[in-house]
Coordinates of C-alpha atoms in Angstrom, one line a residue:
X9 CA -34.0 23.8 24.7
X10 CA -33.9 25.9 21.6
X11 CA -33.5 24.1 18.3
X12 CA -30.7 25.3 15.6
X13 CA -31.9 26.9 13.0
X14 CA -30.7 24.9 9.7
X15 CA -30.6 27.9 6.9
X16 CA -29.1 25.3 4.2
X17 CA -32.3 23.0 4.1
X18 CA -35.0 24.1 1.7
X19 CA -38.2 23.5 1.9
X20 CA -40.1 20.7 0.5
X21 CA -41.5 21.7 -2.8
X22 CA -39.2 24.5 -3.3
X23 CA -36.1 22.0 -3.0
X24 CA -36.8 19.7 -6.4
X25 CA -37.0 17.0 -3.8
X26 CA -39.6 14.2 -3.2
X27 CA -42.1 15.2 0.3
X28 CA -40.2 14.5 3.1
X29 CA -36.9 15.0 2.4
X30 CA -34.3 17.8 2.1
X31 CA -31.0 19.3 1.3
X32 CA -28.5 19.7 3.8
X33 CA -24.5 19.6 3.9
X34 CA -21.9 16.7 3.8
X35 CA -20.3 18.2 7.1
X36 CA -23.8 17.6 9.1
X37 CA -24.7 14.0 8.6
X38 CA -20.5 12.5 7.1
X39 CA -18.1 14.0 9.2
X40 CA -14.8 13.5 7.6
X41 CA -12.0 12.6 10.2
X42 CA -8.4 11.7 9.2
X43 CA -6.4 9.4 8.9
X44 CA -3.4 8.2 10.9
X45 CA 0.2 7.8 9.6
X46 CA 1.5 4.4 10.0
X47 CA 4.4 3.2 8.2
X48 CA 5.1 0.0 6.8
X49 CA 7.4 -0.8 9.0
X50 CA 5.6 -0.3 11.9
X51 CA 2.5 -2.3 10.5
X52 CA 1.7 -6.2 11.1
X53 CA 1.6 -8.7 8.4
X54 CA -0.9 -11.0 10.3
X55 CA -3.2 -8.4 11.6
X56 CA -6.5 -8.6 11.7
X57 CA -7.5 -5.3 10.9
X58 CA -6.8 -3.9 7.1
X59 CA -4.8 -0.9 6.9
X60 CA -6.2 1.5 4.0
X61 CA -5.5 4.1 2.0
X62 CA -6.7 7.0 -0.8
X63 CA -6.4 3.1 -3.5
X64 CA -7.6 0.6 -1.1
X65 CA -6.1 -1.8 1.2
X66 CA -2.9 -1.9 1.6
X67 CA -1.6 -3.8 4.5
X68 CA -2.6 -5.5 7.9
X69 CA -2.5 -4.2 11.8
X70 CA -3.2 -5.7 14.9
X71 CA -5.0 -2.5 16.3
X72 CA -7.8 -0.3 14.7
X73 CA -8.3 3.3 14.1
X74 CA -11.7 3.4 12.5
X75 CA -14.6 1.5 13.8
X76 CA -16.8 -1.0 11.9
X77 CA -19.2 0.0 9.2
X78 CA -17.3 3.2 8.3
X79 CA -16.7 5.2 4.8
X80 CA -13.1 5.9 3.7
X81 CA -12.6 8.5 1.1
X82 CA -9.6 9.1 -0.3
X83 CA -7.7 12.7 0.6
X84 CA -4.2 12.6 -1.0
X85 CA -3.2 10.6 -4.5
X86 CA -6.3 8.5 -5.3
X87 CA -8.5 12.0 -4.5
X88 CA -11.9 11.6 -3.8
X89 CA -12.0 7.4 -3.6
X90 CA -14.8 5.8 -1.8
X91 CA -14.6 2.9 0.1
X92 CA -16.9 0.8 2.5
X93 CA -15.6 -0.9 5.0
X94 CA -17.7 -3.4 7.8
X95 CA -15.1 -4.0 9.5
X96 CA -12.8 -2.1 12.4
X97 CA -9.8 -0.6 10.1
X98 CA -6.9 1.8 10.1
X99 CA -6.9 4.5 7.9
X100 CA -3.7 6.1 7.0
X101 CA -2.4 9.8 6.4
X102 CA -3.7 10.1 2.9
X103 CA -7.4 9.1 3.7
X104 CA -10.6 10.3 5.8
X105 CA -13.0 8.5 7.2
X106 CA -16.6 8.6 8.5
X107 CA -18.9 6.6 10.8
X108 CA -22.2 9.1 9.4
X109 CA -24.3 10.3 12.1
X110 CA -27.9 9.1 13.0
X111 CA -29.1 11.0 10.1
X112 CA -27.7 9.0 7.1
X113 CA -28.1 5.3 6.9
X114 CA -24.4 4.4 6.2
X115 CA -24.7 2.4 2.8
X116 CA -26.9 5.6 1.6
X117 CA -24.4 7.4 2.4
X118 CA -21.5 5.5 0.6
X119 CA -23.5 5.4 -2.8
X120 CA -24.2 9.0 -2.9
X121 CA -20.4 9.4 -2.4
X122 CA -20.1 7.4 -4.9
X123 CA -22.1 9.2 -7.7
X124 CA -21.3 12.7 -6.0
X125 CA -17.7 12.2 -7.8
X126 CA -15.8 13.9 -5.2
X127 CA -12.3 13.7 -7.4
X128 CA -14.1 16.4 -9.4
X129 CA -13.3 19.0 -6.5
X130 CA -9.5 18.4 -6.6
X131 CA -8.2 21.8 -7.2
X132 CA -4.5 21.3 -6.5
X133 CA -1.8 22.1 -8.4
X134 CA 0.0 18.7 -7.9
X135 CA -0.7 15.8 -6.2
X136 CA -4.5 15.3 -6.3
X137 CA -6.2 16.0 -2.9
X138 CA -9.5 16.5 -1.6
X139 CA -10.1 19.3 0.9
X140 CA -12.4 18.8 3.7
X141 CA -13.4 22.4 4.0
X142 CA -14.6 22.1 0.5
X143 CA -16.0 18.4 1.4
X144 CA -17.9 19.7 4.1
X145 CA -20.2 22.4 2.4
X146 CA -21.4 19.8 -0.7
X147 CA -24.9 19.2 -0.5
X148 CA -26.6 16.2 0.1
X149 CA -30.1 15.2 -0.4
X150 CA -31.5 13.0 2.7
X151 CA -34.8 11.7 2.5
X152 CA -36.6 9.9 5.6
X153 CA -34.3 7.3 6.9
X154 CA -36.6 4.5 6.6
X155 CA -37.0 5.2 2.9
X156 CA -32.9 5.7 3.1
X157 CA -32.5 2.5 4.0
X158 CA -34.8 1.2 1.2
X159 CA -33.0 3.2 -1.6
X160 CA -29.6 1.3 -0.3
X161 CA -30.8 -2.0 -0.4
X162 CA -32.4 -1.2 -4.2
X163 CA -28.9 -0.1 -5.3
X164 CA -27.3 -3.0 -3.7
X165 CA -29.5 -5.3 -5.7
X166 CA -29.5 -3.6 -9.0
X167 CA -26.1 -3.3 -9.0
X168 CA -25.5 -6.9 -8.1
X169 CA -27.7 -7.8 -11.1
X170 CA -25.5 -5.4 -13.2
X171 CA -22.4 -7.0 -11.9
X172 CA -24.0 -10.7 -12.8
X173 CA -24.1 -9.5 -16.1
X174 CA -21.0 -7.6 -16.4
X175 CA -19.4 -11.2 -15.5
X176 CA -20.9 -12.7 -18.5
X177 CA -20.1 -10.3 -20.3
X178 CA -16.3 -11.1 -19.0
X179 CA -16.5 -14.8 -19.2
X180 CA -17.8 -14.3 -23.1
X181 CA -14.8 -11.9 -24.0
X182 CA -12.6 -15.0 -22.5
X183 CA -14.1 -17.5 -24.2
X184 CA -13.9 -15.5 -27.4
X185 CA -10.2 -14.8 -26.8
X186 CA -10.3 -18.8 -26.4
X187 CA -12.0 -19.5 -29.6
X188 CA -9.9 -16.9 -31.6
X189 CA -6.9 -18.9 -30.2
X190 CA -8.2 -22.3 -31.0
X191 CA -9.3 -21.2 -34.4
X192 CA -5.5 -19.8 -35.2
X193 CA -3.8 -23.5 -34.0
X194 CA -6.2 -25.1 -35.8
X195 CA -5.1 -23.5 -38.9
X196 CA -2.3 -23.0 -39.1
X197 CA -1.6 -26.9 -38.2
X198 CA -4.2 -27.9 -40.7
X199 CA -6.5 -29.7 -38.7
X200 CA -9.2 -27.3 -39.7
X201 CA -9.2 -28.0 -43.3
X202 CA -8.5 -32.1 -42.6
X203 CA -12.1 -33.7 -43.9
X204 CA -11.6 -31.0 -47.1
X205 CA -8.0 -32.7 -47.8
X206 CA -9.9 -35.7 -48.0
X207 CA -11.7 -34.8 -51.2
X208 CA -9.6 -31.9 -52.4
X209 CA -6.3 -33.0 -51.9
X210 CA -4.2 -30.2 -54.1
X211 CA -1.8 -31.8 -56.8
X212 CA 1.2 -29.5 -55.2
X213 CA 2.8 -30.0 -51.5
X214 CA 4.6 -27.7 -49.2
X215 CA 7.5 -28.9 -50.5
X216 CA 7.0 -28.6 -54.3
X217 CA 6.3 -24.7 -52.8
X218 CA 9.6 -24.8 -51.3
X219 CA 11.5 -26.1 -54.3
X220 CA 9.8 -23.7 -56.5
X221 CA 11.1 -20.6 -54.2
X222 CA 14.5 -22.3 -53.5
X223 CA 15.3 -22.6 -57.4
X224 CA 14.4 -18.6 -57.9
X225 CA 16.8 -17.8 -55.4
X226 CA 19.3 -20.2 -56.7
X227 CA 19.0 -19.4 -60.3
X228 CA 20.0 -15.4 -59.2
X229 CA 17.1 -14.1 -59.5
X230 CA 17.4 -12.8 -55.9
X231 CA 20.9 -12.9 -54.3
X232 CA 22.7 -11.1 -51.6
X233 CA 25.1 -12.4 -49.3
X234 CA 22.5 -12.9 -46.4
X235 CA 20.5 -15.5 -48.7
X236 CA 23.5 -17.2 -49.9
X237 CA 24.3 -18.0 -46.0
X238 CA 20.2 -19.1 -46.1
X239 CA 20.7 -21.7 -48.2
X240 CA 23.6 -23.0 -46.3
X241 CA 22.0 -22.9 -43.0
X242 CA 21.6 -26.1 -40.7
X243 CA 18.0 -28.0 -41.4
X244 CA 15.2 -27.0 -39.0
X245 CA 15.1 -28.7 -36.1
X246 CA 10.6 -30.3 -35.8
X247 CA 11.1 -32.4 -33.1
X248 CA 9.0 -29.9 -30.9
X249 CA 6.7 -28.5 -33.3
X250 CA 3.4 -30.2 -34.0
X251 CA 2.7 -32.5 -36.3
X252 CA 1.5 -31.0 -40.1
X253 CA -0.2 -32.8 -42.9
X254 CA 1.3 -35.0 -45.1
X255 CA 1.3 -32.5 -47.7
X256 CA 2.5 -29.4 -46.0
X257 CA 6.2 -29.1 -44.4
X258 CA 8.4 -27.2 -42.1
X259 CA 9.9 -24.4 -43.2
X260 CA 11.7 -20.7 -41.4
X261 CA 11.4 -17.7 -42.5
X262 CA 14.7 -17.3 -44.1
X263 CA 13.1 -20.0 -46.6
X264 CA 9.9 -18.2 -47.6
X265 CA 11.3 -14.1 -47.4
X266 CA 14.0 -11.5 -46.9
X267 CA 14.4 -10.4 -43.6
X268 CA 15.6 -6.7 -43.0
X269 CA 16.2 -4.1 -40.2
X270 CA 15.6 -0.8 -40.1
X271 CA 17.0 2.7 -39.5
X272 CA 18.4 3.8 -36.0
X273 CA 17.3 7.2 -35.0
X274 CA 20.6 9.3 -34.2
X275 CA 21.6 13.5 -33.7
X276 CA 22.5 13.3 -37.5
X277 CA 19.5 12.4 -38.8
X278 CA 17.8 15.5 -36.8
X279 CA 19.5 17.9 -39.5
X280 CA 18.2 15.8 -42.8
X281 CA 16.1 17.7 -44.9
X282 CA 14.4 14.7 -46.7
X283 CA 12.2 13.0 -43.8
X284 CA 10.0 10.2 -44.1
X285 CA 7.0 8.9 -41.4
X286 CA 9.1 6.5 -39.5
X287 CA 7.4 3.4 -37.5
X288 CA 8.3 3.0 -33.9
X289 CA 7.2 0.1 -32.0
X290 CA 4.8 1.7 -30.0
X291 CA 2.9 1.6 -33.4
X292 CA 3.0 -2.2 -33.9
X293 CA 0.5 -4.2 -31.8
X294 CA -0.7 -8.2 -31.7
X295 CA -2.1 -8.3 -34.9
X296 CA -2.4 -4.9 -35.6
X297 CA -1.2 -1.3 -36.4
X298 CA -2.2 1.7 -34.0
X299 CA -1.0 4.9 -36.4
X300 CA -2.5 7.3 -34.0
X301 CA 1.0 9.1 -33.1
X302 CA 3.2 8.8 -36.0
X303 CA 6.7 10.8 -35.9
X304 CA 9.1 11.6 -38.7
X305 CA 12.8 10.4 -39.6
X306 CA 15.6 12.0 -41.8
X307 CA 16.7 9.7 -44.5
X308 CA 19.0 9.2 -47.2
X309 CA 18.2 7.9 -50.6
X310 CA 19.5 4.1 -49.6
X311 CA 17.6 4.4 -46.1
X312 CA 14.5 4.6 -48.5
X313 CA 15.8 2.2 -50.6
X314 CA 16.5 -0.5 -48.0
X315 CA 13.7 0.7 -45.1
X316 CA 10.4 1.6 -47.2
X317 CA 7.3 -0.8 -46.3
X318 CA 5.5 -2.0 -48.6
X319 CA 2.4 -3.9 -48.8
X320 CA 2.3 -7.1 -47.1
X321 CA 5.3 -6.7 -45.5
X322 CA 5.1 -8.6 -41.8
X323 CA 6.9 -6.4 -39.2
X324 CA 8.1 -7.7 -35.8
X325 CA 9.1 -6.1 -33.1
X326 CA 12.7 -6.8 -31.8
X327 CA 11.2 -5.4 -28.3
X328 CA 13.3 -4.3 -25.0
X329 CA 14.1 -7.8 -23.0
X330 CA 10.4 -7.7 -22.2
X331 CA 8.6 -10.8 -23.0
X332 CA 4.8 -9.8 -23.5
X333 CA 6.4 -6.9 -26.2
X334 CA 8.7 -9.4 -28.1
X335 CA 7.5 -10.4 -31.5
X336 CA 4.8 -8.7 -31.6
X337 CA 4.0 -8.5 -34.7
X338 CA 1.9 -7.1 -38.0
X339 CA 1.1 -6.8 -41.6
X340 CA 1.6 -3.6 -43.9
X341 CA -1.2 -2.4 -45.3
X342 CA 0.2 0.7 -47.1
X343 CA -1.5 2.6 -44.7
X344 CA 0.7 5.7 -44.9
X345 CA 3.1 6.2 -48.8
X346 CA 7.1 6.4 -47.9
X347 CA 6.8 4.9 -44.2
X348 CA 10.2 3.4 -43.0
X349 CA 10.3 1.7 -40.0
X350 CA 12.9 1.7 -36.9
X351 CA 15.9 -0.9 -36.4
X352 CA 13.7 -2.2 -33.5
X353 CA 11.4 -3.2 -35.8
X354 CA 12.4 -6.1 -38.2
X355 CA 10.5 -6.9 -41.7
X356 CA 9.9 -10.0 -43.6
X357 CA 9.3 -9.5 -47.3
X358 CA 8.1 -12.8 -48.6
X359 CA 8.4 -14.5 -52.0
X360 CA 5.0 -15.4 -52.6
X361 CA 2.2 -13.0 -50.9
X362 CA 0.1 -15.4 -48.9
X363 CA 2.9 -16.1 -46.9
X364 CA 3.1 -12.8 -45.6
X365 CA -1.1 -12.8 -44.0
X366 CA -0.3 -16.9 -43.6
X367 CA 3.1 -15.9 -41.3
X368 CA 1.4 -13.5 -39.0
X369 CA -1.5 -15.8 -38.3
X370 CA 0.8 -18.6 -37.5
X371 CA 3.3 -16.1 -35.3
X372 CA -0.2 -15.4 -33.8
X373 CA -1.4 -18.9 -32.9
X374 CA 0.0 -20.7 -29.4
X375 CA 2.6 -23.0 -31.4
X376 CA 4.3 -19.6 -33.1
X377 CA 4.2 -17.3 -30.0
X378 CA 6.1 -20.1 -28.4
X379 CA 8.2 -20.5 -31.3
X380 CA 9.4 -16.8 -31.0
X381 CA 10.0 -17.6 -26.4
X382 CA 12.2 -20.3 -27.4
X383 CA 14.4 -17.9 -30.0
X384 CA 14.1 -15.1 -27.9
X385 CA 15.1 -16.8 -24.8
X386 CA 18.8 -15.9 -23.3
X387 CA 20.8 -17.1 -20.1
X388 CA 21.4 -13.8 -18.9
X389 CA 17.2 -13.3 -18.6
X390 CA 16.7 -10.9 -20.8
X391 CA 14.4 -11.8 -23.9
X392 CA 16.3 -10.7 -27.3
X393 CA 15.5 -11.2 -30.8
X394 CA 17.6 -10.3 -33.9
X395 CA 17.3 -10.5 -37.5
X396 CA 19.0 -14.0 -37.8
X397 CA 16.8 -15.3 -34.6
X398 CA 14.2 -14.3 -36.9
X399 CA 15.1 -15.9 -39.7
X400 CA 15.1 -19.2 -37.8
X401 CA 11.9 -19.0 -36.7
X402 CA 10.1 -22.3 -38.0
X403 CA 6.7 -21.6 -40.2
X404 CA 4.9 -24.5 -41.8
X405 CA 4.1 -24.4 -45.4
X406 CA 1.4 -26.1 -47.4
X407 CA -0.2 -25.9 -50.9
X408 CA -0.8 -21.9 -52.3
X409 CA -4.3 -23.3 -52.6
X410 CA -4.8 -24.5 -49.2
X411 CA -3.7 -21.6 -47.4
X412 CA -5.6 -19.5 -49.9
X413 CA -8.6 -21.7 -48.3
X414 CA -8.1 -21.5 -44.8
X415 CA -7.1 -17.2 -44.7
X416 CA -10.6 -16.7 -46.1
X417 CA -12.1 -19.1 -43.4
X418 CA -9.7 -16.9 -40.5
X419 CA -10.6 -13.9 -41.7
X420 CA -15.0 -14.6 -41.9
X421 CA -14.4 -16.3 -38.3
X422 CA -12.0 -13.7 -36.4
X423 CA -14.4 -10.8 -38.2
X424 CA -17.2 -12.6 -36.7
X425 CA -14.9 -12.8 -33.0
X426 CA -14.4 -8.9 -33.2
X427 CA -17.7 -7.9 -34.8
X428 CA -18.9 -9.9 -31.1
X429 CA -16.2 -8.5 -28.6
X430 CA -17.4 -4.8 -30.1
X431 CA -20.8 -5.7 -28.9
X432 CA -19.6 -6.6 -25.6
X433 CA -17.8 -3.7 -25.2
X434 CA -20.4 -1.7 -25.5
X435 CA -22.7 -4.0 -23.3
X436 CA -19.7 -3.4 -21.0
X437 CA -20.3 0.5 -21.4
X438 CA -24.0 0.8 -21.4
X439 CA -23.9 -1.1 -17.6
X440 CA -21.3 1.7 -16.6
X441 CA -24.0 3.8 -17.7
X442 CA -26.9 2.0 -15.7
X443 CA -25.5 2.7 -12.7
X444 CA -25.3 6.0 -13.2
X445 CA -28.6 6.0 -13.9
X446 CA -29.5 4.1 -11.2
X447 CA -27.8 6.6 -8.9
X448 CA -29.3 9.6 -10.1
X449 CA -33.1 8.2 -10.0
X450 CA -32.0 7.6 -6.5
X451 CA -31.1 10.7 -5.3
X452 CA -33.9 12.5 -7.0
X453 CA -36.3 10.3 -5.6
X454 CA -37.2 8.2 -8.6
X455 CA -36.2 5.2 -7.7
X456 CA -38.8 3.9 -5.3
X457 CA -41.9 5.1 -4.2
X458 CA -42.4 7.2 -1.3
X459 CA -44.0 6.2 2.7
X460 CA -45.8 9.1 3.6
X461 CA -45.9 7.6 6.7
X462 CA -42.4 8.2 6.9
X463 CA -40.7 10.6 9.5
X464 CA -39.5 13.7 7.3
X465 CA -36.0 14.3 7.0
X466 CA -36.0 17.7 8.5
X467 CA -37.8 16.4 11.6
X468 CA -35.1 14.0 12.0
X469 CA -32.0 16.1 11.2
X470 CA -33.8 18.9 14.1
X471 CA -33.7 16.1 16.6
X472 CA -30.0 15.0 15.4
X473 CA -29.4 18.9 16.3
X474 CA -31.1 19.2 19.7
X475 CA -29.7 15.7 21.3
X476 CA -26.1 15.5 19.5
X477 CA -23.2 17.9 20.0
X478 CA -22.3 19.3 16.1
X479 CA -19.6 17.0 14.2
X480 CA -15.9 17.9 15.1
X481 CA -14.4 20.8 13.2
X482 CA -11.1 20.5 14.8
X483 CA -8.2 19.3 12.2
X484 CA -4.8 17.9 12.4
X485 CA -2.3 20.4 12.7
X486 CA 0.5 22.6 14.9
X487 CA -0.9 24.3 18.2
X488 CA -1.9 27.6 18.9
X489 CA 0.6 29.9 21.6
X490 CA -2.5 28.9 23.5
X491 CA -2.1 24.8 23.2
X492 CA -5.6 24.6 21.2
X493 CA -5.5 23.1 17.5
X494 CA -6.1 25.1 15.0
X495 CA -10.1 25.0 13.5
X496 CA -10.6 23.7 9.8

């Protein structure tokens, strides 16, 4: 019987391959097949087979289209995905899948799919999709399949190693976000400066702090309407809140600074010929400011007046009824001159300036954030905040001094947290990195040293061509006059 010429495969030496192996096409050794509709409806919840698609698993079936050890790659939406599955499965509409052929040990196969990158050949217009026709003519290298099956279970272990350390890597960027969070209640509660209280007590309380910043007020040096109501409003309720230092006291932030809101963007404004950089909420993050994409406002001479940041000012964000955006919040650093900032955003000016940095942290720590849930909280579900919610929101006060002491020990520590989660990010990169490395030593041959006892490749792939009928090239599709499917 006469053997198929393969005019793809080069010869060794002249391929850049390793003796022993050669190139041939994706199409020869993984056959893509497709998948099979089946809608959710028609799916079962307690199946035993998984039902998966172009992003993974998505369901359950009690019957199988694929058979065990098989590659799905994604075709529609999640384009070019690889998946390995060892057990029967269904693939759906917007997937392939392969079983290989005798040539390609299966796991071999999956990584090179894997580095191959095959998203990179989407060339729709819309929805991303890979086409098989230009699946099948990628080439693949195939070494002997003994040393195939070597190069797998390599990868398999270095990548387990890298995955070990990735989890470290995770579990110290959680214990990190732990300490950060434990640092924050520990200060702003005063436990972390206890044993220096005990031989540096300061000669002025909370509470002197408070008189001091009450009497301004009430002597006229700063009045308005809003603060007159202030000084009238109910005494904070503590019951819930921890327990502070003998020294320090409860206070809101209607005590300790003005509260204002900001400028609401309307068709009028569009036609203003004076415009300022105006702060959205998008811009305001936990604890910081992202200034990235900054648009621009039309103001009047009072919208300056009354919306201008300035430094040191602590924004909050009003937010949408959604809880993980609500009070977030962050200091002006007078990052950008004539900024105003949106009526979704609300701004606390305080009195004395290390209340400003000394607010955010404790709006920061456990006890604040859940200072801000209870205010923000509402019996129709949605989570609101306003400028007199904000204004009640309880902050505790000790000595200038004090709080002076512990923001300088905040700052060294949480410069120290993120000087440490930047290193683990970029451990975090350099493993993404390692496996690509890993992949392309691989499949040039690198990786492990060759058996030249080994059969060749091309002597095996001949064989494959002499005993096997060629893969299926019939696709899914409408019939011919003549009944036949169309060819891909």
């Amino acid at each position: 019987m006469e053997v198929e010429a393969h005019p793809h495969l080069a010869a060794d030496g002249a391929s850049g391959l390793p003796t022993g192996w050669c190139w041939t096409d994706l199409r020869t050794v993984l056959p893509l097949n497709y998948g099979k509709a089946l809608p959710e409806r028609s799916r079962s919840s307690c199946g035993s087979f998984p039902v998966i698609g172009s992003s993974g698993v998505v369901g359950s079936h009690e019957e199988a289209l694929a058979p065990a050890r098989c590659i799905i790659v994604g075709r529609k939406g999640s384009a070019g995905s690889v998946f390995i599955s060892e057990r029967p499965s269904w693939p759906i509409d917007t997937a392939y899948y392969t079983a290989g052929t005798p040539a390609v040990h299966l796991r071999y196969g999956y990584w090179y799919l894997t580095y191959r990158k095959l998203e990179q050949l989407d060339q729709s217009t819309a929805i991303p999709s890979l086409s098989r026709d230009i699946y099948d003519v990628q080439k693949i290298p195939v070494p002997p399949l003994a040393e195939q099956r070597r190069i797998a279970e390599r990868i398999d272990a270095l990548f387990a190693e890298i995955a070990e350390g990735e989890a470290s890597l995770h579990e110290a960027k959680i214990g990190l976000e732990v300490l950060r969070r434990s640092l924050l209640k520990a200060a702003v509660t005063g436990e972390l400066t206890r044993e220096w209280r005990e031989t540096n007590m300061p000669a002025e309380t909370g509470r002197d702090l408070l008189k001091q910043i009450r009497a301004e007020r009430s002597a006229g040096k700063l009045k308005s309407a809003r603060r007159k109501r202030a000084m009238n409003a109910r005494p904070l309720e503590v019951l819930d809140l921890p327990e502070l230092p003998s020294n320090w006291a409860w206070s809101t932030i209607r005590d300790i600074a003005d509260v204002i809101g900001g400028l609401t963007k309307n068709p009028a404004r569009e036609k203003m010929s004076d415009r300022a950089p105006y702060l959205r909420v998008a811009n305001v993050q936990a604890g910081s400011l992202d200034l990235s994409e900054m648009k621009k406002i039309g103001v009047t001479s009072d919208d300056r007046k009354r919306a201008s940041l300035r430094r040191d000012d602590l924004l909050i964000v009003e937010g949408n009824g959604s809880i993980d955006q609500i009070g977030r919040c962050a200091l002006w650093r007078e990052e950008i001159q004539g900024c105003v900032h949106q009526n979704h955003i609300i701004k606390a000016r305080f009195v004395r300036q290390p209340l400003s940095e000394w607010s955010l942290n404790w709006l920061l720590a456990p006890h604040g954030r859940q200072a801000i849930q209870a205010v923000a909280a509402s019996t129709s579900g949605l989570h609101t905040l306003s400028i007199s919610k904000i204004e009640a929101l309880p902050v505790p006060v000790g000595p200038l001094s004090e709080i002076a002491l512990i923001l300088r020990v905040i700052k060294d520590s949480l410069d120290v947290i993120d000087e440490t989660l930047e290193s683990i990010g970029s451990e975090e990169t350099n493993a993404a990195r390692l496996r690509q490395a890993v992949l392309k030593f691989a499949f040039e041959g690198k990786l492990l040293p060759q058996n030249p006892n080994d059969e060749p490749a091309s002597t095996l792939l001949d064989r494959i061509t002499r005993d096997h009928p060629k893969p299926s090239t019939w696709r899914r599709g409408r019939k011919s006059k003549t009944g036949a499917k169309r060819k891909a």
